Coordinates of C-alpha atoms and ligand atoms in Angstrom, one line a residue:
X22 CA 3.6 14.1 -20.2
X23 CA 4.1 10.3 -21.1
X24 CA 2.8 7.5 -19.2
X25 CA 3.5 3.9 -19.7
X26 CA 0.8 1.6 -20.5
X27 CA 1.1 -0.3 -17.4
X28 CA 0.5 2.7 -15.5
X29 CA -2.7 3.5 -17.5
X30 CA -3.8 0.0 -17.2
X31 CA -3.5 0.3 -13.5
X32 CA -5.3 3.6 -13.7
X33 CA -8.3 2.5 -15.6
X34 CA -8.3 -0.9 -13.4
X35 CA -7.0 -0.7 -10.6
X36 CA -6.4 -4.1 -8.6
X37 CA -7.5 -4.1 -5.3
X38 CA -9.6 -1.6 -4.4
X39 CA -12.0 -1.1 -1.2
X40 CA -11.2 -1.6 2.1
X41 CA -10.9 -4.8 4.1
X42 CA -13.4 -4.6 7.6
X43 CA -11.5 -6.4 9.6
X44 CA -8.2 -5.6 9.0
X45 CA -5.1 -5.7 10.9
X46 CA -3.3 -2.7 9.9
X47 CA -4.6 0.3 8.0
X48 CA -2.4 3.1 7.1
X49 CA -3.6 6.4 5.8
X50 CA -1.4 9.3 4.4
X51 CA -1.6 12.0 2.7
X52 CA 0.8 14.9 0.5
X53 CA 0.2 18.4 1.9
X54 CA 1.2 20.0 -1.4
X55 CA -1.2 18.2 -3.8
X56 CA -3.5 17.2 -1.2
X57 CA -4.2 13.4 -2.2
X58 CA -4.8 10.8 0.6
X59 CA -4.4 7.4 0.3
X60 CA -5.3 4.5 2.5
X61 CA -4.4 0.6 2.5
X62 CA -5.1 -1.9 4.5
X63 CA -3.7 -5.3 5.7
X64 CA -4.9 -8.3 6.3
X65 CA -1.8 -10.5 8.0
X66 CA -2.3 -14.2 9.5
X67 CA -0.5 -15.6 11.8
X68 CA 2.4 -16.7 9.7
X69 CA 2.7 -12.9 9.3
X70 CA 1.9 -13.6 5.1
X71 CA -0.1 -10.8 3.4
X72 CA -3.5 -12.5 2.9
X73 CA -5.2 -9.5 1.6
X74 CA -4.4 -6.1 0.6
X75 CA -6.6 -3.2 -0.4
X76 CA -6.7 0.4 -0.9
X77 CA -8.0 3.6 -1.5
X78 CA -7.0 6.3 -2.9
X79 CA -8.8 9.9 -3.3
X80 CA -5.5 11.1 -5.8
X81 CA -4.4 11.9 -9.0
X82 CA -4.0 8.9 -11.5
X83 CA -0.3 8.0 -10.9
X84 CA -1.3 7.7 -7.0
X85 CA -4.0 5.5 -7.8
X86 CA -1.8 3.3 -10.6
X87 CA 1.0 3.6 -7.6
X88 CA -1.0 2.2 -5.1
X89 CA -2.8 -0.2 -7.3
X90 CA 0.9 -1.7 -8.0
X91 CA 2.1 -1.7 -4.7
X92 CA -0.7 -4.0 -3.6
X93 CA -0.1 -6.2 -5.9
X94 CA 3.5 -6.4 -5.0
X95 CA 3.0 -7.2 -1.5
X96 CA 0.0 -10.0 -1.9
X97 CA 0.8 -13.1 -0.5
X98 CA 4.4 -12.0 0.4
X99 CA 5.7 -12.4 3.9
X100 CA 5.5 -9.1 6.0
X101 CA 9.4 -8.7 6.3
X102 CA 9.5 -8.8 2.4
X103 CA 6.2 -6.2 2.2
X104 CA 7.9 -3.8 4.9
X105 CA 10.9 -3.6 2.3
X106 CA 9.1 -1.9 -0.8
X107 CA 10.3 0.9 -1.8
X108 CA 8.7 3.3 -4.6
X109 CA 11.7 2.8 -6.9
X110 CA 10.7 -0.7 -7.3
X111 CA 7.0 0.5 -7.7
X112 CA 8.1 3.0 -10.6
X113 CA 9.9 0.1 -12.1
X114 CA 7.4 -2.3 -12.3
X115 CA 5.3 0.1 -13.7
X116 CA 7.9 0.8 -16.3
X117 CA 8.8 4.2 -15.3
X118 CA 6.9 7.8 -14.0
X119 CA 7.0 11.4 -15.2
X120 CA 9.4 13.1 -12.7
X121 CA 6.5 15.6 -11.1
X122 CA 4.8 12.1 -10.2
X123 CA 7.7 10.0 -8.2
X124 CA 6.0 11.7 -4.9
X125 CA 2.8 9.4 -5.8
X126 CA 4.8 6.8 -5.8
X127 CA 6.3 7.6 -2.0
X128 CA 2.8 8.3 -0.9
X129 CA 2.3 4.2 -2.3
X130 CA 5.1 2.9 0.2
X131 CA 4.4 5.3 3.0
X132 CA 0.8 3.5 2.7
X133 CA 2.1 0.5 3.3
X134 CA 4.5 1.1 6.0
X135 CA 2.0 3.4 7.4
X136 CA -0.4 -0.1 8.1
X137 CA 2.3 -2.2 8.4
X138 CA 3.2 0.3 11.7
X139 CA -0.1 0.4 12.4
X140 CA -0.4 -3.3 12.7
X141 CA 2.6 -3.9 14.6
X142 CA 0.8 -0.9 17.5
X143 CA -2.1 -3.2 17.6
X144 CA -0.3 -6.4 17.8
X145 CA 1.9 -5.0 21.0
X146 CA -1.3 -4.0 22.5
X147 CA -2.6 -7.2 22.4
X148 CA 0.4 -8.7 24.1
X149 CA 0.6 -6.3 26.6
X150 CA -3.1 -6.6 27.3
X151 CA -2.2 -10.5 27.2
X152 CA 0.0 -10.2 30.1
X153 CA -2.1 -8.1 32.4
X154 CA -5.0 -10.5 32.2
Ligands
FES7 FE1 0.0 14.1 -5.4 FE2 -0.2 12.3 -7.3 S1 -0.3 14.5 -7.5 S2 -0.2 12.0 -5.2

């Protein structure tokens, strides 16, 4: 099995790891088959820009390279442009994936919609509560 060098280099450092306190969407997922979990969270401001990403990931290398890339895709970006990755475009920025490994990648985007869902619960909350008050 071949892996790029950008995916090993996001492996061995991986960008953005931990977990952001007060975030305000956090995704977690998880593959039944292989068992990894992966969780990312959001920070979005009021402009609804990606201030902050972070993540972690209890997974196999390619998860963790996956993941690592996808935060740094979405950084800064607005949240209409992060809600639109998809884990083709991770695998190509990381200059390709073994076959057996393109379901780390999903579990990368699924992350991020997963917090970006998340956010958007807890956003709708507020306004309700906002109204009732
Ligand atoms: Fe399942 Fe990589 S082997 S996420």
């Amino acid at each position: 099995m071949q892996y790029s060098e950008k995916v090993l280099d996001h492996f061995q450092h991986p960008r953005n790891v931990g977990e952001i306190p007060d975030a305000s969407g956090v995704g977690m997922v998880g593959n039944a088959k292989c068992g990894d979990i992966m969780q990312m969270f959001l920070k979005i401001n009021d402009d609804e820009i990606v201030e902050d990403v972070k993540f972690k990931t209890f997974g196999c290398g390619a998860a963790i390279a996956t993941s690592s890339m996808a935060t740094e895709m979405i950084k800064g970006k607005p949240l209409s442009e992060a809600e639109k990755l998809t884990n083709e475009a991770v695998v190509e920025a990381l200059e390709g994936l073994p076959p057996v490994k393109i379901h780390c990648s999903v579990l990368a985007q699924e992350a991020v919609q997963a917090a970006i869902a998340d956010y958007r619960a807890k956003k709708q909350q507020k306004e309700e509560a906002a109204k009732t008050e």
